[in-house]
PDB file of C-alpha atoms in Angstrom:
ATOM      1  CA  UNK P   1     -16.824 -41.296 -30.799  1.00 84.00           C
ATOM      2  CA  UNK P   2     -14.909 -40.605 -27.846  1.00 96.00           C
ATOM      3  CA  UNK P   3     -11.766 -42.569 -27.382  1.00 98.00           C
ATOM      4  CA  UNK P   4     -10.289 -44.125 -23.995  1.00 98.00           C
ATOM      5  CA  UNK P   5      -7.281 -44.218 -22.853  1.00 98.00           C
ATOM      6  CA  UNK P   6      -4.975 -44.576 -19.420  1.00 98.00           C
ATOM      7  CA  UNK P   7      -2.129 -44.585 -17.250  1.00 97.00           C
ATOM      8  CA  UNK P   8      -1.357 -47.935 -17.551  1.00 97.00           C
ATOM      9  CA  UNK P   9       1.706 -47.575 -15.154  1.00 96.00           C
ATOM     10  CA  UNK P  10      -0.767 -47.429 -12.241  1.00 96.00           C
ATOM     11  CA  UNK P  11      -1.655 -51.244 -12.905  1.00 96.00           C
ATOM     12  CA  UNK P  12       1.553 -52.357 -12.386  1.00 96.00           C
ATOM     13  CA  UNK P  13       5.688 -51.887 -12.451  1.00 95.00           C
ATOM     14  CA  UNK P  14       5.261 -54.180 -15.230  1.00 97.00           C
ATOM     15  CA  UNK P  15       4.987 -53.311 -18.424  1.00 98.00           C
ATOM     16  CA  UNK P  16       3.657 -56.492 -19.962  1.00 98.00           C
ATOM     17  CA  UNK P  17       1.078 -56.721 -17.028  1.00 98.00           C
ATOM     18  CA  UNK P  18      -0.019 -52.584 -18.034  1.00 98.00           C
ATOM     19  CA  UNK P  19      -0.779 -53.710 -21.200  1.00 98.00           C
ATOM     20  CA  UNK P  20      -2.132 -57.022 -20.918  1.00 98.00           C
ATOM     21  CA  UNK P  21      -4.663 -55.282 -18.480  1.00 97.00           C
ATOM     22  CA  UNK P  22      -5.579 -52.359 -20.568  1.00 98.00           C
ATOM     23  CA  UNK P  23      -6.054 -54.760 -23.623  1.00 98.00           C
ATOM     24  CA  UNK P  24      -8.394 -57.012 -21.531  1.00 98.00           C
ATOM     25  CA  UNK P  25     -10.511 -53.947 -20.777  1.00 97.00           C
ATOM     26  CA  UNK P  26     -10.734 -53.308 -24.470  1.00 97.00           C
ATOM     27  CA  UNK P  27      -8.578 -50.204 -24.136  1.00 98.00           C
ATOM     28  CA  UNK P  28      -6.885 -49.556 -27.678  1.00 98.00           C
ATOM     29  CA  UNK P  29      -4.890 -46.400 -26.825  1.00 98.00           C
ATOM     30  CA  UNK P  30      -2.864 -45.877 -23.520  1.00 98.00           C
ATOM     31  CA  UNK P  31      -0.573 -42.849 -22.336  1.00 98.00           C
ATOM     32  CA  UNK P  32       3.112 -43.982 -20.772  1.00 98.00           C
ATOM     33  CA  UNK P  33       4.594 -42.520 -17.929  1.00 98.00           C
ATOM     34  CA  UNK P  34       6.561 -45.012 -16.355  1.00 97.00           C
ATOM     35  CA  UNK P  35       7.991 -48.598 -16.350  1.00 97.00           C
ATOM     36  CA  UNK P  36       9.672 -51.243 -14.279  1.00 97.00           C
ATOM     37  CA  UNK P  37       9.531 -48.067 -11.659  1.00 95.00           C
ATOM     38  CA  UNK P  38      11.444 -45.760 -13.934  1.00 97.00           C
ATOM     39  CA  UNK P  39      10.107 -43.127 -15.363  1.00 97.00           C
ATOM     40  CA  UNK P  40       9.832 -42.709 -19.312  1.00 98.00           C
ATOM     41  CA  UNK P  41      11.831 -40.122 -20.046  1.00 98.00           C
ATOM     42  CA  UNK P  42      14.649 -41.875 -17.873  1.00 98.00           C
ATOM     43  CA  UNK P  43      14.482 -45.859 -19.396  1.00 98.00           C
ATOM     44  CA  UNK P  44      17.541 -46.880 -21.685  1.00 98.00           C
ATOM     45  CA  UNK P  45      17.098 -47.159 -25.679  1.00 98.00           C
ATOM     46  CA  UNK P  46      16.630 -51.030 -25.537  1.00 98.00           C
ATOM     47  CA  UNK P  47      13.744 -50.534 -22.390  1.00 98.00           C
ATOM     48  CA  UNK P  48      12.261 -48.586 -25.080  1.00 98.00           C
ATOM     49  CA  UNK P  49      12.283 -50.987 -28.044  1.00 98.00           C
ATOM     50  CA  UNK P  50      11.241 -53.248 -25.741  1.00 98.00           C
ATOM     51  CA  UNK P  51       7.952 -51.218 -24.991  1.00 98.00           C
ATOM     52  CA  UNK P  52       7.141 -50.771 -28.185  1.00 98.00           C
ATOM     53  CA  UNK P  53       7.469 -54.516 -29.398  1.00 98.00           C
ATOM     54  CA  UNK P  54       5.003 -54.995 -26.537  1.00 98.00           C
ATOM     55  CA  UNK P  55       2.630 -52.721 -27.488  1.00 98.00           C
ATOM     56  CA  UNK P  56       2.528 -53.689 -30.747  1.00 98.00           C
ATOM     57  CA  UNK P  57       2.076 -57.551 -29.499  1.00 98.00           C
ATOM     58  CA  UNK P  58      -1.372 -55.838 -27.545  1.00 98.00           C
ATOM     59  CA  UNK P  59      -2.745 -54.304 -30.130  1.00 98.00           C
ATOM     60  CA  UNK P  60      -2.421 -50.858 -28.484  1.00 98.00           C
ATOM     61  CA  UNK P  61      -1.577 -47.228 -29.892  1.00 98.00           C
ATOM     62  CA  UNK P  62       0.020 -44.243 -27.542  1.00 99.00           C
ATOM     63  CA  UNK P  63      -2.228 -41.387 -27.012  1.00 98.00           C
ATOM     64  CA  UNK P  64       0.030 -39.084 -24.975  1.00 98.00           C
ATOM     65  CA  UNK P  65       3.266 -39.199 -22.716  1.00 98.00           C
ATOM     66  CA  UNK P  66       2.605 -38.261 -19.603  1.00 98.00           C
ATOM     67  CA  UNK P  67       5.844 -36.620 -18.617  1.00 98.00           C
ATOM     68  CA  UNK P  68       7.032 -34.610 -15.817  1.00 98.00           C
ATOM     69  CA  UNK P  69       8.196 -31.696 -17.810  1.00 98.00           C
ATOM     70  CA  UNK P  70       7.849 -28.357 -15.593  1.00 98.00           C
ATOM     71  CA  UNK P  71       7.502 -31.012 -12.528  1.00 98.00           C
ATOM     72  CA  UNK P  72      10.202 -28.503 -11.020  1.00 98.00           C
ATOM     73  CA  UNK P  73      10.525 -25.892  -9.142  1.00 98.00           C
ATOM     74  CA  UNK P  74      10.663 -22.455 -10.973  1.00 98.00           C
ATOM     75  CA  UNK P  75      13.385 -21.587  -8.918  1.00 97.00           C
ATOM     76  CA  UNK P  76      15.150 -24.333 -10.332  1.00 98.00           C
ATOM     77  CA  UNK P  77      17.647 -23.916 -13.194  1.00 97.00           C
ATOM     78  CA  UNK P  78      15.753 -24.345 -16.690  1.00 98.00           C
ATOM     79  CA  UNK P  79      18.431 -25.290 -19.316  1.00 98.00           C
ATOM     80  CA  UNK P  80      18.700 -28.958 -18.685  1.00 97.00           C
ATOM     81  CA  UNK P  81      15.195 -29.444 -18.475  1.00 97.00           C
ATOM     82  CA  UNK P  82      14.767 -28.024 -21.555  1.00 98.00           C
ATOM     83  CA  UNK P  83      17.165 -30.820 -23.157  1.00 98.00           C
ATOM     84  CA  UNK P  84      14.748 -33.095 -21.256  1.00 98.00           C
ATOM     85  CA  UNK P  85      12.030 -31.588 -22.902  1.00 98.00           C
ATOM     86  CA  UNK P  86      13.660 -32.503 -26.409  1.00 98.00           C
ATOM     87  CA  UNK P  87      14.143 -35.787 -24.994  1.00 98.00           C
ATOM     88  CA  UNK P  88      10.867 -35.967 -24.369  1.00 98.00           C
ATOM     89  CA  UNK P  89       9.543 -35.016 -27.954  1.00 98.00           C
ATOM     90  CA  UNK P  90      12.113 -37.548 -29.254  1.00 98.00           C
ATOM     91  CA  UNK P  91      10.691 -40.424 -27.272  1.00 98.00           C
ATOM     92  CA  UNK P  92       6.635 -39.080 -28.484  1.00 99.00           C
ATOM     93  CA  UNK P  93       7.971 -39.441 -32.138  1.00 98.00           C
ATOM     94  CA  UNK P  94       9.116 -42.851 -30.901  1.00 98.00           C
ATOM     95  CA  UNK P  95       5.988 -43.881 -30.480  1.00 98.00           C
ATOM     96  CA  UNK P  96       3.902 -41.890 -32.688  1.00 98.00           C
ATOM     97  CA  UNK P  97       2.129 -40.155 -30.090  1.00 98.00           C
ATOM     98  CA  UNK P  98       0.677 -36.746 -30.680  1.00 98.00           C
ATOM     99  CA  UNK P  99       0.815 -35.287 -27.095  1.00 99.00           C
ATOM    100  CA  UNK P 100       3.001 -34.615 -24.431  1.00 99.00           C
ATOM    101  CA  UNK P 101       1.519 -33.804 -21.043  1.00 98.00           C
ATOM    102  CA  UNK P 102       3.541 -31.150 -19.339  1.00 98.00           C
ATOM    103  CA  UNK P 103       2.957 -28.976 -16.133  1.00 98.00           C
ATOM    104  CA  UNK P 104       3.834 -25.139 -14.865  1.00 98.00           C
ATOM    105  CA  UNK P 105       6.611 -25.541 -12.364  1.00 98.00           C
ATOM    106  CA  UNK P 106       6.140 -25.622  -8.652  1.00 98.00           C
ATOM    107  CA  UNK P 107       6.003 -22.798  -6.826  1.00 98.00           C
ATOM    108  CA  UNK P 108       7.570 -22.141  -2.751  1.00 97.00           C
ATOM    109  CA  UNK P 109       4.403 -22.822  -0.535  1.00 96.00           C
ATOM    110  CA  UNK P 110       3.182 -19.363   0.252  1.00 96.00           C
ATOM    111  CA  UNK P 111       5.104 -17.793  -3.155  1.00 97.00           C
ATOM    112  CA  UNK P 112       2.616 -15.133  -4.711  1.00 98.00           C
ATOM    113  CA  UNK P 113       1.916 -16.955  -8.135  1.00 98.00           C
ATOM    114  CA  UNK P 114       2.121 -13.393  -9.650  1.00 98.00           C
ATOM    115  CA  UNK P 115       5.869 -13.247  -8.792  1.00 98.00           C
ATOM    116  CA  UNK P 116       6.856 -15.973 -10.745  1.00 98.00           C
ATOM    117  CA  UNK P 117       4.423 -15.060 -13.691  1.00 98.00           C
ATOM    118  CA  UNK P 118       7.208 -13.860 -16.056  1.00 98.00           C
ATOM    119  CA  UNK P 119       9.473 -16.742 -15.774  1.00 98.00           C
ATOM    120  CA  UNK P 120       6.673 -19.188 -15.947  1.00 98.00           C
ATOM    121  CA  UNK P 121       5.510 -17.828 -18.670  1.00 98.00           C
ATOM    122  CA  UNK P 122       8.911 -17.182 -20.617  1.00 98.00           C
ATOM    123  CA  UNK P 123       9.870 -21.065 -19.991  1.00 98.00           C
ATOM    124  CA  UNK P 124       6.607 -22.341 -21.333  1.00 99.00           C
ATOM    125  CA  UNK P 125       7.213 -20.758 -24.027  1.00 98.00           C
ATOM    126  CA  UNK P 126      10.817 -22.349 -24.853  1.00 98.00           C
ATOM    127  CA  UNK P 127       8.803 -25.853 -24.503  1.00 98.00           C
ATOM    128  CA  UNK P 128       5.813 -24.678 -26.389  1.00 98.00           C
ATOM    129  CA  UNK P 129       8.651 -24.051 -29.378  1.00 98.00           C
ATOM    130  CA  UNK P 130       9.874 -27.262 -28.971  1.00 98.00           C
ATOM    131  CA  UNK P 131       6.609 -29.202 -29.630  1.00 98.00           C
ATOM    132  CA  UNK P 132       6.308 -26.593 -32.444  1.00 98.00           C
ATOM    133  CA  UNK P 133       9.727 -28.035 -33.712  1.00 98.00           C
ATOM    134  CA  UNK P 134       8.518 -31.242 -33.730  1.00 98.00           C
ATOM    135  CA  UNK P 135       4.944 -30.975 -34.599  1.00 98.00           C
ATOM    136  CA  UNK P 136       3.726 -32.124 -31.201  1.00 98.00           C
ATOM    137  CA  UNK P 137       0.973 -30.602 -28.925  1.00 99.00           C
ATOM    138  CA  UNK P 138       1.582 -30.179 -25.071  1.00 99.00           C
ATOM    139  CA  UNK P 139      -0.936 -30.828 -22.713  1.00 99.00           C
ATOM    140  CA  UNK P 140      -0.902 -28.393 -20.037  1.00 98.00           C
ATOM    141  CA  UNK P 141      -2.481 -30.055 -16.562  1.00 98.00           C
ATOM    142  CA  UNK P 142      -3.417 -28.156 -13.888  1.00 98.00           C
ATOM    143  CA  UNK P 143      -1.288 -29.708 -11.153  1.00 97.00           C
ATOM    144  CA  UNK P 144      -1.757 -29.060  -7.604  1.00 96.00           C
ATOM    145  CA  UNK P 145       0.892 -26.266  -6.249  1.00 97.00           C
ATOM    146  CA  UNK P 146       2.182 -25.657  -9.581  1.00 98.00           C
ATOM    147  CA  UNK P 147       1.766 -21.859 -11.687  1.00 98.00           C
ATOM    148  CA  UNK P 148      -1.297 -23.144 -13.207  1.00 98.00           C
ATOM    149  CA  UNK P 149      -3.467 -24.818 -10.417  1.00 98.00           C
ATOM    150  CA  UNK P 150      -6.698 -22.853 -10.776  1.00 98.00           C
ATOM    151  CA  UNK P 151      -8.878 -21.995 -14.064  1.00 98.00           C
ATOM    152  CA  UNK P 152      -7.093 -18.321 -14.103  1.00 98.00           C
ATOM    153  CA  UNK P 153      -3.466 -18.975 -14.075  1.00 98.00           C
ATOM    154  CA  UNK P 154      -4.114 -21.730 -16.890  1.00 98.00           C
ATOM    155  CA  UNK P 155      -5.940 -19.738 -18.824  1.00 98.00           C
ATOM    156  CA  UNK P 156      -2.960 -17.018 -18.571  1.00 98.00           C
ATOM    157  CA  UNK P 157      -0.590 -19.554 -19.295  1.00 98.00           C
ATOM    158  CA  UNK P 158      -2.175 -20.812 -22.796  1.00 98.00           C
ATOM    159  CA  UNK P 159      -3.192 -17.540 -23.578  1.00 98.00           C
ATOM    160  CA  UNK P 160       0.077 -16.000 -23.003  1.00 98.00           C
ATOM    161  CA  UNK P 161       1.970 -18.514 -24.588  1.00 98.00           C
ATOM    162  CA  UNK P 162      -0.707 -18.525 -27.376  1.00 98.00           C
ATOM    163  CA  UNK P 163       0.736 -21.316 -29.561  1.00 98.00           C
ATOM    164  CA  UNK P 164      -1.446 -24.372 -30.996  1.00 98.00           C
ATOM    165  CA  UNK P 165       0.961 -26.327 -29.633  1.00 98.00           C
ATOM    166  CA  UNK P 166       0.044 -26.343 -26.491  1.00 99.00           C
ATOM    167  CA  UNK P 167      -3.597 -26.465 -25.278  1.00 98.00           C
ATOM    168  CA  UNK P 168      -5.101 -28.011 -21.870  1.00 98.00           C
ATOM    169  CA  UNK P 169      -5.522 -31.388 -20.167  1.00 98.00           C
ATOM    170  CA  UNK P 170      -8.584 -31.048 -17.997  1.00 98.00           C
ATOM    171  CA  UNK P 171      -7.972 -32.511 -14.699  1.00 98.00           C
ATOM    172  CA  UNK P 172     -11.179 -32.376 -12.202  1.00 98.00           C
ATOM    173  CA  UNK P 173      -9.547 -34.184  -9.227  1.00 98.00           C
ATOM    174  CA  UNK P 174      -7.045 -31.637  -9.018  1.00 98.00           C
ATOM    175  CA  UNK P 175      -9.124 -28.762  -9.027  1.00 98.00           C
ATOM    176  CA  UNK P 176     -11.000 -30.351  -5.772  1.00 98.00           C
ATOM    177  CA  UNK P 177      -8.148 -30.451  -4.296  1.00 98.00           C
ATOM    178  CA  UNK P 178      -7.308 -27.059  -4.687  1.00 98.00           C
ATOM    179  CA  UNK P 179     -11.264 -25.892  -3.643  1.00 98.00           C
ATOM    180  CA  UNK P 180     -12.130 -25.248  -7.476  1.00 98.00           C
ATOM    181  CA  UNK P 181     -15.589 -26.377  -8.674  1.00 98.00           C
ATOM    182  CA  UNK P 182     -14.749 -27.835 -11.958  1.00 98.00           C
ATOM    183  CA  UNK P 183     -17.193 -27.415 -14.225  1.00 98.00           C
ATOM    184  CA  UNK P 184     -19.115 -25.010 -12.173  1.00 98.00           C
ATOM    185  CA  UNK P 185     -15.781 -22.181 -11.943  1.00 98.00           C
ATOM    186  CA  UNK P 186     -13.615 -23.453 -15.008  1.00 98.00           C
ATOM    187  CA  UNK P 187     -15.854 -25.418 -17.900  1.00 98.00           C
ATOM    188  CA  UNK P 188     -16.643 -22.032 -19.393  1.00 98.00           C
ATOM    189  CA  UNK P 189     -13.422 -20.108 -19.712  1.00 98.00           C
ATOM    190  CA  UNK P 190     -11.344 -22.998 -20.016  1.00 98.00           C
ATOM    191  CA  UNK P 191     -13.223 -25.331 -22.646  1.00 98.00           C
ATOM    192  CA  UNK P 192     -11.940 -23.748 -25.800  1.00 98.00           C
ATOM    193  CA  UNK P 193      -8.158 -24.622 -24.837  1.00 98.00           C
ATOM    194  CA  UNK P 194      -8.934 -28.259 -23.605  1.00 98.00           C
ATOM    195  CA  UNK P 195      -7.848 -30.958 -25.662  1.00 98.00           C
ATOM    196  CA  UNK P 196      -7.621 -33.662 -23.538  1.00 98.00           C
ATOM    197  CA  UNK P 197      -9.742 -35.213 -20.200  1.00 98.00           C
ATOM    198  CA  UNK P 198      -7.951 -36.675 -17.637  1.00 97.00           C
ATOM    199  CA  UNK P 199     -10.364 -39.061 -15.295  1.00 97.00           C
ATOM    200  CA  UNK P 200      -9.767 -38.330 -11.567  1.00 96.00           C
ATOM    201  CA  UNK P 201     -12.242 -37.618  -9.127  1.00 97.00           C
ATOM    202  CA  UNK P 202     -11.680 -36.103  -5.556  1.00 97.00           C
ATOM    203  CA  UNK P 203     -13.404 -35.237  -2.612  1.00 98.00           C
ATOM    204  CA  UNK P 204     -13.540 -31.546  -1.513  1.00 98.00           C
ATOM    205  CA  UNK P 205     -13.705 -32.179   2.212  1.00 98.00           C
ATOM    206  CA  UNK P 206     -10.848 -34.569   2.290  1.00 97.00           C
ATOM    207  CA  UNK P 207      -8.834 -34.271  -1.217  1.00 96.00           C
ATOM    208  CA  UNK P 208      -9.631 -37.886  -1.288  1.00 95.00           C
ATOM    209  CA  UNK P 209      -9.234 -39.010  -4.812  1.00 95.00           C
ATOM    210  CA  UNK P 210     -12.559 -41.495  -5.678  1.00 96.00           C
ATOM    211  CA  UNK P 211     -13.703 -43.205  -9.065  1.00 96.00           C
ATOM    212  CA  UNK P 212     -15.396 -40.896 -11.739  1.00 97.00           C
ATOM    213  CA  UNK P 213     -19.001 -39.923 -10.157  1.00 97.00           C
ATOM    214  CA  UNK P 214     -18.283 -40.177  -7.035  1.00 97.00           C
ATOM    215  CA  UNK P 215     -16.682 -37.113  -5.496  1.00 98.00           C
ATOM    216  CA  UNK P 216     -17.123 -33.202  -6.003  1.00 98.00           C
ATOM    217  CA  UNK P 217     -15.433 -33.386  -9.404  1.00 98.00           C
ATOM    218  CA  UNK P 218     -18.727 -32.795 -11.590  1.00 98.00           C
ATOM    219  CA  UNK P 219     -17.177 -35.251 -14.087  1.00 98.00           C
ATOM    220  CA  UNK P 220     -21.432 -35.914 -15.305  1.00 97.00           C
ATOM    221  CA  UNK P 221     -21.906 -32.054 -15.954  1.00 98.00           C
ATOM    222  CA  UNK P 222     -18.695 -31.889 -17.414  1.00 98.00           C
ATOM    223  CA  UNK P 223     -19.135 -35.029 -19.746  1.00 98.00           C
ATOM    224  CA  UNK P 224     -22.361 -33.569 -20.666  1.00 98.00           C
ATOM    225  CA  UNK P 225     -21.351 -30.263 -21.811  1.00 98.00           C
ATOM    226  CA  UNK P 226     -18.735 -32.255 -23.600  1.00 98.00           C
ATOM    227  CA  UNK P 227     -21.068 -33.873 -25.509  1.00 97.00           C
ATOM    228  CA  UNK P 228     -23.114 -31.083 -26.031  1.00 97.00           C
ATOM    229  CA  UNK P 229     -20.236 -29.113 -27.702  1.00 96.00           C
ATOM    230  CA  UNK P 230     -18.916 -31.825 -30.120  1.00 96.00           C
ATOM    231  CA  UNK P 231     -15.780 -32.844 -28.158  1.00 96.00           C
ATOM    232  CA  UNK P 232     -14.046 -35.675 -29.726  1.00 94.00           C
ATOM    233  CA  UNK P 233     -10.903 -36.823 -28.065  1.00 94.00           C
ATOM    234  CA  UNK P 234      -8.950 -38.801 -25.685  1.00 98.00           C
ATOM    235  CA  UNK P 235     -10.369 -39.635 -21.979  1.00 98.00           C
ATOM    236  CA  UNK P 236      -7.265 -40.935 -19.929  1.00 98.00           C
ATOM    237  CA  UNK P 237      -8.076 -43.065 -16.972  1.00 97.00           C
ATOM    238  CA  UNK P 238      -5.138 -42.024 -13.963  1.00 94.00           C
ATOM    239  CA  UNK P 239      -7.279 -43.223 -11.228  1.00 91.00           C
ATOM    240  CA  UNK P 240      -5.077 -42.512  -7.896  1.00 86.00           C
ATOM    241  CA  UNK P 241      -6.870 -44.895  -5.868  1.00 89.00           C
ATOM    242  CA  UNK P 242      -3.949 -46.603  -3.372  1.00 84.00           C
ATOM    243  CA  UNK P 243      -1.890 -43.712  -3.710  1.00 69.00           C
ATOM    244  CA  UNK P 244      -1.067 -40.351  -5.283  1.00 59.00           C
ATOM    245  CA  UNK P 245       2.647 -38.281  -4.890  1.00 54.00           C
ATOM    246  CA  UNK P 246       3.298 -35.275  -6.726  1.00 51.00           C
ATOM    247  CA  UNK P 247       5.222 -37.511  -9.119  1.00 53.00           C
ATOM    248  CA  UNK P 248       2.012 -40.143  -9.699  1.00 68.00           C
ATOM    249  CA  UNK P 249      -0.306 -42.321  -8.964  1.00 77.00           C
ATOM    250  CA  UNK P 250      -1.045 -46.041  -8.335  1.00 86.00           C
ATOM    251  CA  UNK P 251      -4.471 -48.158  -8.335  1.00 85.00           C
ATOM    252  CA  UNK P 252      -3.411 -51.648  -9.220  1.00 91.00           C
ATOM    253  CA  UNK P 253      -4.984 -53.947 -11.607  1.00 94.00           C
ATOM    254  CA  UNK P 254      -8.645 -54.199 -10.175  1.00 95.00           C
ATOM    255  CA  UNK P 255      -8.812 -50.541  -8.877  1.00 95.00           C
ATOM    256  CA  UNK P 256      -7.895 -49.587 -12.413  1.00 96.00           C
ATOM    257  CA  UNK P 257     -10.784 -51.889 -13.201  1.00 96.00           C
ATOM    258  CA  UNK P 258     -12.998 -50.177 -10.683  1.00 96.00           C
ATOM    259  CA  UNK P 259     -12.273 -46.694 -12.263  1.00 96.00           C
ATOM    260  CA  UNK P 260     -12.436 -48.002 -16.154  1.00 98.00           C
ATOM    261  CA  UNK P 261     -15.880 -49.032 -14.709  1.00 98.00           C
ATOM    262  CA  UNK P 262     -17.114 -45.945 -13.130  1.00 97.00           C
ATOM    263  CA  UNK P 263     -16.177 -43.951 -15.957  1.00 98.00           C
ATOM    264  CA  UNK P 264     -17.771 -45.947 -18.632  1.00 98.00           C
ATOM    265  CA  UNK P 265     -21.143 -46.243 -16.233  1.00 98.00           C
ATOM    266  CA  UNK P 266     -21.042 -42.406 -17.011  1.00 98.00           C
ATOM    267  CA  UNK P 267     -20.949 -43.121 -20.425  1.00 98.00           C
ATOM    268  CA  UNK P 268     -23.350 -45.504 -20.499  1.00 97.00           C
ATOM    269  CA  UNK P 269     -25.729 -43.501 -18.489  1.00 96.00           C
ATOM    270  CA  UNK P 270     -25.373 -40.552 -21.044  1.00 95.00           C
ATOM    271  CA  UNK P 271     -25.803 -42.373 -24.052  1.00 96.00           C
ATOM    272  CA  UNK P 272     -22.385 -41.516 -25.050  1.00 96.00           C
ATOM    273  CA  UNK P 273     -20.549 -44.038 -27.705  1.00 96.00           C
ATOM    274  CA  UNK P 274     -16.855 -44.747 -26.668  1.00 97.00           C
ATOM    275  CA  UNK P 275     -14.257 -47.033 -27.770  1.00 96.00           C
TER     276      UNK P 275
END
């Protein structure tokens, strides 16, 4: 039984109006990222409480906190986002979720990734001991422009690292967008470390992100061979479609709808069960 989930902070600012939305699509899990226009590793203890009291009220369960954790540059200084990565594990405990999504810091545009490789490398490391700390499991995404944008580099990075406590989110969007065929160049190499599927679709000629099925992201090969291989996990809705920054995403309440749609018409179509 596969399970769905979403960034709810691309319905609205609001958190009440996130959750009240993913309810009313019969979403029981969701993954946080912002609220009120902050982001979640930034609101105050009592924005917190407050979350939580509403989630509870909805009936809904965290899957995953999608933070921006190695959203830097690597030529940035590391310590203090380390302390925001402990931050970050503190508020995951806060709501019992089991996953933290995380990325591989930005590189200069026209840096040789290979360059960087040993700092990369060495700093997810220090996080990947953190969620070992705490019993959490990172989520690695493959990011546009970051260390780990193509199949290769994020197969170095979880192999390097080579802790269970950090594995893959599976992003197809953002491999179009970075001329990777999903399924076609990655599924193979790649599907032992993936944990988690992010649902994001994108056009190769344009970068255009579109809902599940309809761009170059062969999300219905790569739901198939899901299938086919037992995969039983979260599906996380972060649709993109009125706008996408390198810090998120936002679709409103009835694109969300549009993309909870599309996805589950894949579903559907496949004969998959999914709650």
């Amino acid at each position: 039984m596969w399970t769905l989930s979403g960034f709810i902070d691309e319905i609205s600012p609001d958190f009440t109006e996130q959750c009240a939305t993913a309810s009313g699509l019969g979403l029981t899990f969701v993954e946080l990222r912002s609220a009120w226009g902050t982001n979640i590793l930034d609101l105050a203890p009592g924005q917190l409480a407050a979350m939580k009291e509403t989630l509870a009220a909805y009936g809904l369960e965290v899957s995953s906190i999608g933070s921006p954790i190695g959203k830097i540059s690597i030529e940035d200084g590391f310590p203090p986002h380390l302390e925001r990565m402990r931050h970050a594990a503190e508020v995951a405990h806060l709501f019992g979720a089991p996953y933290i999504r995380i990325f591989s810091f930005f590189l200069r545009p026209g840096a040789d990734p290979a360059d960087h490789r040993e700092e990369v490398i060495g700093r997810m490391r220090a996080l990947a001991r953190v969620a070992e700390n705490a019993d959490l499991v990172l989520l690695h995404e493959n990011e546009k422009e970051i260390y780990g944008d193509v199949p290769s580099r994020c197969l170095d990075v979880v192999r390097s690292v080579d802790s269970p406590h950090l594995r893959l989110a599976w992003d197809p969007a953002n491999f179009v967008q970075v001329g990777v065929r999903p399924h076609t160049d990655g599924y193979a190499a790649l599907r032992p470390h993936v944990e988690y599927i992010q649902i994001k679709d994108a056009l190769a000629a344009t970068g255009e992100v579109v809902p599940a099925g309809k761009g170059d992201g062969e999300v219905d090969r790569t739901i198939r061979a899901l299938h086919h291989d037992g995969f039983d996990g979260f599906f996380s809705l972060e649709p993109h479609l009125a706008a996408g920054t390198a810090v998120g995403g936002f679709s409103g309440p009835e694109l969300f709808r549009t993309a909870w749609q599309a996805f589950t018409d894949l579903l559907t179509a496949e004969g998959i069960a999914y709650q």
